[in-house]
Short mmCIF file of C-alpha atoms in Angstrom, two decimals:
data_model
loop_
_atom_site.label_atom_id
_atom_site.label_comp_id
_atom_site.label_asym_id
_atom_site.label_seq_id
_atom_site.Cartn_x
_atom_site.Cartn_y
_atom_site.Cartn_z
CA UNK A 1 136.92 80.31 87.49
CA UNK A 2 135.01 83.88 86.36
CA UNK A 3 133.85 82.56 83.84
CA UNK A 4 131.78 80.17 85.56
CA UNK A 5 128.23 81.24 86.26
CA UNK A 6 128.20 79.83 89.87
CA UNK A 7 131.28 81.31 90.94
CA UNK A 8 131.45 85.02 92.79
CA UNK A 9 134.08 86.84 94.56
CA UNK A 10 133.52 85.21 97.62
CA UNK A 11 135.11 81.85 95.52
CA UNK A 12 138.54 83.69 94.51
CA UNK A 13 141.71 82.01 95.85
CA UNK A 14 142.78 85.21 97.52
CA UNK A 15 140.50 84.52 100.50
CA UNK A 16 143.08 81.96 101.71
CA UNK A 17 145.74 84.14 102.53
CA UNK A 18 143.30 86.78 103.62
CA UNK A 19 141.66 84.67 105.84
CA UNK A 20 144.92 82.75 107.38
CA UNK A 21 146.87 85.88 107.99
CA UNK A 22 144.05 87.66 109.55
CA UNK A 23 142.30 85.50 111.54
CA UNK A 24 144.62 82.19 112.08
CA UNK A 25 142.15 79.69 110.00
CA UNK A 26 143.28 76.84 108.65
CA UNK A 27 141.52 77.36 104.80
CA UNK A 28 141.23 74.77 102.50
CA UNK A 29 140.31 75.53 98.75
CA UNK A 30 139.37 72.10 97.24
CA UNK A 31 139.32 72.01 93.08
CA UNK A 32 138.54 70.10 90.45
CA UNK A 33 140.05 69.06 87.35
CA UNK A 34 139.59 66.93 84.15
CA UNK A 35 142.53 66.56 81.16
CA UNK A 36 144.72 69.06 83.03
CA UNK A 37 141.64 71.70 83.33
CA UNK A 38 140.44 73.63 86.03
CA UNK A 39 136.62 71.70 86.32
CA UNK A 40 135.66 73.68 90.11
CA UNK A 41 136.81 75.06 93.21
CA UNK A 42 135.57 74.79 96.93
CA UNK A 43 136.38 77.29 99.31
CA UNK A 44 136.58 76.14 102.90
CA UNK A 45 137.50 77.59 106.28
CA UNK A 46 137.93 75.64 109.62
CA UNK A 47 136.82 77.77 112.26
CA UNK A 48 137.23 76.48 116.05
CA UNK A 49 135.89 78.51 118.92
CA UNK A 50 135.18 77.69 122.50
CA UNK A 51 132.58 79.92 122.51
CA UNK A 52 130.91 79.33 119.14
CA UNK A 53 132.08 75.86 118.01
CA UNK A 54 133.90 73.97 115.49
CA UNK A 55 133.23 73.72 112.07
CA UNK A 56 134.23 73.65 108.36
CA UNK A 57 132.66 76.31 106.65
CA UNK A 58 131.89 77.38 102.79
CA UNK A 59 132.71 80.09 102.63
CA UNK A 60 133.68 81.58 106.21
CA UNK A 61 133.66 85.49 106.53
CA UNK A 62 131.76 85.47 103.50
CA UNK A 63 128.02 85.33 102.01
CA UNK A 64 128.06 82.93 99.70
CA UNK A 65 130.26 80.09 98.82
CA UNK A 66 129.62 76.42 97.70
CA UNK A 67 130.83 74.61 95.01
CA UNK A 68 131.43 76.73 91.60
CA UNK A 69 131.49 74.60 88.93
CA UNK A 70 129.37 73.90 85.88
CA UNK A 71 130.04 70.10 86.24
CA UNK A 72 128.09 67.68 87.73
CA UNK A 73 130.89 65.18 88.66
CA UNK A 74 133.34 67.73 89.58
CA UNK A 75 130.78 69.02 92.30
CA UNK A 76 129.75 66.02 93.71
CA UNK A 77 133.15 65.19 94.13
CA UNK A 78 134.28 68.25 95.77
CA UNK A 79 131.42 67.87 98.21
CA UNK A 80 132.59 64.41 98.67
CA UNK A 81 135.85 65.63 99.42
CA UNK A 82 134.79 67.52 101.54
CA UNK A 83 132.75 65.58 103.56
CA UNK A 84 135.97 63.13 104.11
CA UNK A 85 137.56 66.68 105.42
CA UNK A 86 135.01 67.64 107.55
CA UNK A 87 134.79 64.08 109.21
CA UNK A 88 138.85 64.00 109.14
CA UNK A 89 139.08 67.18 111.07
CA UNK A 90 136.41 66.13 114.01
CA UNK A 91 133.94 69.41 112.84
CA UNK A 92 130.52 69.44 114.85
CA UNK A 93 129.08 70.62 111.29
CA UNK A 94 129.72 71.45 107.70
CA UNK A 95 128.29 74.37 106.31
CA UNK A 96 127.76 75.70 102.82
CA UNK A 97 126.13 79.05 102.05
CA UNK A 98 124.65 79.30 98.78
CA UNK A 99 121.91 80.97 96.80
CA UNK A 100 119.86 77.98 95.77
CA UNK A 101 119.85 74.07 97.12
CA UNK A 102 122.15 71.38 96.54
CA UNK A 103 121.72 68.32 99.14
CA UNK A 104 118.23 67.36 99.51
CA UNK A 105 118.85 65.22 103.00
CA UNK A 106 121.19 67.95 104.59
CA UNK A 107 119.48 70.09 107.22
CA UNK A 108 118.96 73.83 106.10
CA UNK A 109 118.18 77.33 107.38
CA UNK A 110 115.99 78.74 104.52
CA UNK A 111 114.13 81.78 106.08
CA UNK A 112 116.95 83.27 108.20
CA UNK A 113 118.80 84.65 105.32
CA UNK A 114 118.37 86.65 102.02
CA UNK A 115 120.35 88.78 99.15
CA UNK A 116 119.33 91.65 97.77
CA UNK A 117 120.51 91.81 94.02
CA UNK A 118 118.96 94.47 91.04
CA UNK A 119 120.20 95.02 87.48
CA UNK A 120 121.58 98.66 87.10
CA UNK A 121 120.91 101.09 84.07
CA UNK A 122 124.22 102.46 82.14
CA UNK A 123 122.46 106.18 83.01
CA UNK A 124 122.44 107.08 86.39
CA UNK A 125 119.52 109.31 86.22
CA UNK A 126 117.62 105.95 85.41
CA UNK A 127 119.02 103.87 88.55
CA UNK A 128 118.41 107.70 90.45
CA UNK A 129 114.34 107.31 89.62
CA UNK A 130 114.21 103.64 89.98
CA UNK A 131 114.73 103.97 93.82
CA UNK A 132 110.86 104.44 95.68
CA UNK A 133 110.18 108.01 96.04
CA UNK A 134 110.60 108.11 100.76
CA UNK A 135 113.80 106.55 99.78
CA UNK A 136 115.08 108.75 96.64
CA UNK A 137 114.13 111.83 98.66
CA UNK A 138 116.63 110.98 101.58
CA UNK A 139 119.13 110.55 98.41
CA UNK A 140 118.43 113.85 97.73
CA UNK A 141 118.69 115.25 101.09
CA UNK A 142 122.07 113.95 101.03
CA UNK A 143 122.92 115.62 98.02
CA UNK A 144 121.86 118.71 98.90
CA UNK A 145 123.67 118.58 102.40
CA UNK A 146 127.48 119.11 100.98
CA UNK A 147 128.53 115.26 101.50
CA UNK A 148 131.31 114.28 99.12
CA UNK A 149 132.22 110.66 98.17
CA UNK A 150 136.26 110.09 98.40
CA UNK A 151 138.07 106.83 97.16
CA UNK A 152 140.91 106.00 99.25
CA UNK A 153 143.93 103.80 98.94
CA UNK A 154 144.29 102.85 102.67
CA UNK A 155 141.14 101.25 104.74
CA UNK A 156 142.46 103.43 108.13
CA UNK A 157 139.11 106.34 107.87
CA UNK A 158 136.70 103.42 106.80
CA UNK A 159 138.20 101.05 109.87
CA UNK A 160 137.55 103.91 112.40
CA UNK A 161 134.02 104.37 111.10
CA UNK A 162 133.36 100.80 110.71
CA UNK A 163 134.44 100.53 114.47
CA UNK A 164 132.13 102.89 115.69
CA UNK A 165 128.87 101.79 113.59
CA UNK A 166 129.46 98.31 114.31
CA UNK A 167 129.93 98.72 118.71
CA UNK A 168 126.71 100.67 118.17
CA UNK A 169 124.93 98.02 116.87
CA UNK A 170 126.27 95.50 119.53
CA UNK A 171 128.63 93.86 117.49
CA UNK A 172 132.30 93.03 117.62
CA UNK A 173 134.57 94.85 115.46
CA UNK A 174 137.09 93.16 112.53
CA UNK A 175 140.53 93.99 113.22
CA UNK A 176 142.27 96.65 111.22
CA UNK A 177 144.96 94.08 110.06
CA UNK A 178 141.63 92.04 107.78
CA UNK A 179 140.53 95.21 106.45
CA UNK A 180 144.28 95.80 105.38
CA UNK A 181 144.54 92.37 104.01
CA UNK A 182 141.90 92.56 101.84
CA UNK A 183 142.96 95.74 100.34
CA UNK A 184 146.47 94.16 99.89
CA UNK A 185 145.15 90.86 98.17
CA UNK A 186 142.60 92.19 96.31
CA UNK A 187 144.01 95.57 94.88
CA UNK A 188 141.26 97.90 92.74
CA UNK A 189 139.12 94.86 92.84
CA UNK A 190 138.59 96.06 97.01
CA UNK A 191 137.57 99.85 96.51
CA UNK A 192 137.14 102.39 99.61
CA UNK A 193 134.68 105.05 99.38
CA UNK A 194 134.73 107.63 102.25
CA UNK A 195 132.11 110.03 102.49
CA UNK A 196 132.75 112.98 104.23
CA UNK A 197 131.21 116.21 105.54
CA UNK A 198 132.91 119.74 105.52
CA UNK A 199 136.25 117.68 105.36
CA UNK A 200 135.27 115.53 108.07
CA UNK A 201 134.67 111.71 107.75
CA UNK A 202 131.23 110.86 108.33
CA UNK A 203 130.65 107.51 106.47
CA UNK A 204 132.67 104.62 104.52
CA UNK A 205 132.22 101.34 102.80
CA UNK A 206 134.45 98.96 101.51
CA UNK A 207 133.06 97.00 98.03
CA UNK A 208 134.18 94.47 96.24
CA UNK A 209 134.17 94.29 92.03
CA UNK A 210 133.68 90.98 90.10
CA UNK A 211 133.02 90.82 86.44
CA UNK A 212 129.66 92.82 85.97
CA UNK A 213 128.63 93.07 89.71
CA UNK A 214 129.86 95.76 92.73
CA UNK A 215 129.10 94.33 96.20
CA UNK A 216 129.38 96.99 99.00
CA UNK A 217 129.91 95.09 102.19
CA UNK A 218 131.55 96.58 104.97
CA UNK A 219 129.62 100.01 105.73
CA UNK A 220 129.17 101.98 108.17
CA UNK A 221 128.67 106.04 109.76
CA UNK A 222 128.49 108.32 112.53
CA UNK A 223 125.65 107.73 114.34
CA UNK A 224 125.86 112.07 115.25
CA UNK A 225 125.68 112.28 111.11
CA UNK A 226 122.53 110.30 110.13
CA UNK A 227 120.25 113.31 110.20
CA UNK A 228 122.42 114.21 106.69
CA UNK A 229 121.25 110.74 105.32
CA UNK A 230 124.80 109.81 104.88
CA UNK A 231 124.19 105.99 104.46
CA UNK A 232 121.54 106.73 101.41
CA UNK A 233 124.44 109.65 99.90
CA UNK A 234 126.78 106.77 100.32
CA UNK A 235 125.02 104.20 98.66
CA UNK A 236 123.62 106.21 95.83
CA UNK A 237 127.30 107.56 95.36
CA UNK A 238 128.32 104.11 94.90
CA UNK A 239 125.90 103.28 92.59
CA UNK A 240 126.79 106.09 90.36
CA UNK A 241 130.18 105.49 90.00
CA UNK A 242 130.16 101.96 89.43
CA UNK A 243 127.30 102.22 86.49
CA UNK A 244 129.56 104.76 85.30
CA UNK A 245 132.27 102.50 85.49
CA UNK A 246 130.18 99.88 83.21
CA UNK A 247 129.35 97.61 85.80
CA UNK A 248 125.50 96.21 85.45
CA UNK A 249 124.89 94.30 88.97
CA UNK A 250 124.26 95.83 92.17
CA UNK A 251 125.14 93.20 94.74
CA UNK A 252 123.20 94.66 98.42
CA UNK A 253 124.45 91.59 99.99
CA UNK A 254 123.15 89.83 102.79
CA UNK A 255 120.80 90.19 106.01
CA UNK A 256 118.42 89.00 107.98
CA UNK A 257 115.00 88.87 107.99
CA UNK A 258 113.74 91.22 110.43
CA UNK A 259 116.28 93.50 110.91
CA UNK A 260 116.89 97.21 109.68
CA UNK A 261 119.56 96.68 107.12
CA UNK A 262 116.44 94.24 106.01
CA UNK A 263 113.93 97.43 105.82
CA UNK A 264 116.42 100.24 104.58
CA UNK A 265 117.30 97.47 101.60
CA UNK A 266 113.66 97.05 100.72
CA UNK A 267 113.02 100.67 100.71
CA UNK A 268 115.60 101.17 97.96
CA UNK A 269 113.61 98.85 95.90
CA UNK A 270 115.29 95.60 96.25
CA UNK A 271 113.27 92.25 96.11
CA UNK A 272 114.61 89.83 98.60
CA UNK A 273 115.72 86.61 97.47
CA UNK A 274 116.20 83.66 99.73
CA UNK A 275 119.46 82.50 100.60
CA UNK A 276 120.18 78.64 101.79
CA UNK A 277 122.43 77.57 104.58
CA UNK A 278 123.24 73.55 104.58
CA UNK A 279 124.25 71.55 107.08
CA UNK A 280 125.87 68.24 107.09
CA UNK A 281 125.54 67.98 110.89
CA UNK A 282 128.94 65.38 112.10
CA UNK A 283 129.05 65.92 116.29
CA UNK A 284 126.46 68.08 116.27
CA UNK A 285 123.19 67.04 117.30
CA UNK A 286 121.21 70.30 116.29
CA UNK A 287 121.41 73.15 113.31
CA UNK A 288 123.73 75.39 114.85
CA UNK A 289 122.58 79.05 116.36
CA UNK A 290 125.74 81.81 115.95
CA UNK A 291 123.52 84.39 115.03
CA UNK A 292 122.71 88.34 116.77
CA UNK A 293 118.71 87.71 116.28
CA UNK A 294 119.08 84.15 118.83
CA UNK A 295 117.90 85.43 122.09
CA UNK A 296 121.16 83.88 123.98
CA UNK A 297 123.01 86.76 122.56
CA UNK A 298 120.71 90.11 123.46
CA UNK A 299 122.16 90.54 127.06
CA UNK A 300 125.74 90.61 125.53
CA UNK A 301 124.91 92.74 122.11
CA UNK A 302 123.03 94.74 124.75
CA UNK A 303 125.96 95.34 127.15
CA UNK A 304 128.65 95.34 123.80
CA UNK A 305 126.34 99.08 123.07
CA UNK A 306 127.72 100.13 126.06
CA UNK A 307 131.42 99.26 125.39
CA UNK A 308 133.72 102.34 125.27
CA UNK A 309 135.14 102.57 121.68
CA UNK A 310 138.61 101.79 122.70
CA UNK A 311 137.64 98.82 124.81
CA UNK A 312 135.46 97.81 122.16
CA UNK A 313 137.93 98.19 119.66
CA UNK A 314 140.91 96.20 121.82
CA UNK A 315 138.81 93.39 122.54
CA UNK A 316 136.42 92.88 119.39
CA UNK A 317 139.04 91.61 116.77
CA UNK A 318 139.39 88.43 119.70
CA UNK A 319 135.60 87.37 119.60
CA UNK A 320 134.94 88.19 115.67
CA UNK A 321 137.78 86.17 114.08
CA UNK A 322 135.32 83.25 115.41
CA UNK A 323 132.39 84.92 113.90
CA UNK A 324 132.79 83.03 110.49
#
């Protein structure tokens, strides 16, 4: 399926066993096919939670999903199919996430979400003096602050920086075992880049390649190691090697309106482009809420700050396999 336009690497069949072995999900990847060829594919996850619900979601974990195919009758009969699933499995709601609109009469969150994508330039210098000046000089501050970029072959250094970033912001950590997994299933296509300081690891991210595109998205550093603008080192790093590498997209991924990683994406010169979240609502009688800016949540993200990293860490991988 790469070589259809609506697919990404949130649509590859590898998510199945990453997804069951890591977090327990039952995952269903619906396809298509006419004459004994592959027409589309429908990535689907059934996540149940006390806490947060029970759905069928495409594509769980992940930022985008949907039907990819080219075909008008394959896709309306994978999202007929899986309607009959959702209904079959007793799911308060199916959910797709995708990048434009498909069902006219499902409900939809339209302003909650966005991606940031931009085209890069073969020559890094170019993609260097494309990035607004505030922004490009905190590049440079990095640069000129000893940080090194290190690709590793294990996901351990990024995990333990991941951890910390994430209890900071009041969110639950991944376990180590789906940050293993994906390396595993995914090979070169999953790279690690570590960024470290006078041999010390300061700052990580795990990205994902597909055809033309990098997407960085799992990120994170010390919060004692900002003042050496390690996340904008990190970042620009990435961006060099992988226009090096030949690869033209640079995938910023997703966030929400309203937020930091929203501002700090902007600043690098990204445009924001709206992202839609359907719902085909089955025994639920309202668009659901599992999201940190829902005011439900701020006494526990607010409390989850003030986790110590080991009980953070021990108890996290529990609540975010639900997290879909």
């Amino acid at each position: 399926m790469e070589s259809c336009e609506s697919a990404t690497f949130f649509h590859r069949a590898g998510w199945k066993k990453v997804v069951e072995e890591s977090f327990g999900h039952d995952c269903y990847f619906l396809y298509a096919e006419e004459n004994g060829e592959l027409t589309g594919v429908l990535p689907l996850v059934h996540v149940r939670s006390r806490l947060f619900g029970n759905a069928l979601i495409s594509n769980a974990f992940c930022v985008y999903g949907g039907a990819a195919s080219s075909n008008a009758e394959a896709q309306s009969a994978l999202y007929g199919e899986a309607e009959a699933l959702a209904a079959s499995l007793g799911v308060d709601y199916l959910e797709l996430r995708l990048r434009s609109p498909v069902h006219a009469d499902w409900a939809r969150k339209e302003d909650l979400y966005v991606t940031f994508r931009k085209s890069m330039d073969p020559d890094p210098d170019k993609n260097l003096a494309a990035i607004p000046r505030k922004q490009r000089a905190m590049v440079r501050k990095g640069l000129k602050s000893g940080l090194v970029g290190e690709l590793d072959e294990d996901t351990e250094r990024l995990h333990r920086i991941y951890a910390e970033s994430v209890r900071n912001l009041g969110t639950p950590v991944f376990s180590r075992k789906y940050f293993r997994m994906l390396k595993e299933v995914f090979g070169d296509d999953c790279e690690i880049l570590t960024v470290t300081h006078e041999g010390r690891p300061v700052a990580g991210v795990m990205s994902f390649y597909f055809r033309d595109e990098v997407v960085p998205y799992y990120g994170g550093g010390t919060s004692s190691d900002r003042k050496l603008a390690i996340n904008d080192f990190m970042y620009w790093d990435l961006m060099r090697r992988s226009c090096e590498a030949g690869y033209r997209v640079f995938d910023f991924g997703r966030s929400k309106r309203g937020t930091g990683a929203f501002d700090f994406k902007k600043h690098w010169g990204f445009e924001p482009e709206p992202l839609v979240h359907e719902f085909k609502l089955l025994g639920a009688d309202a668009l659901p809420e599992v999201n940190p800016t829902n005011p439900k949540y701020s006494i526990f993200i607010s409390a989850w700050r003030k986790l110590p990293l080991p009980v953070a860490n021990t108890i996290g991988p529990f609540i975010s396999r639900n997290l879909g």
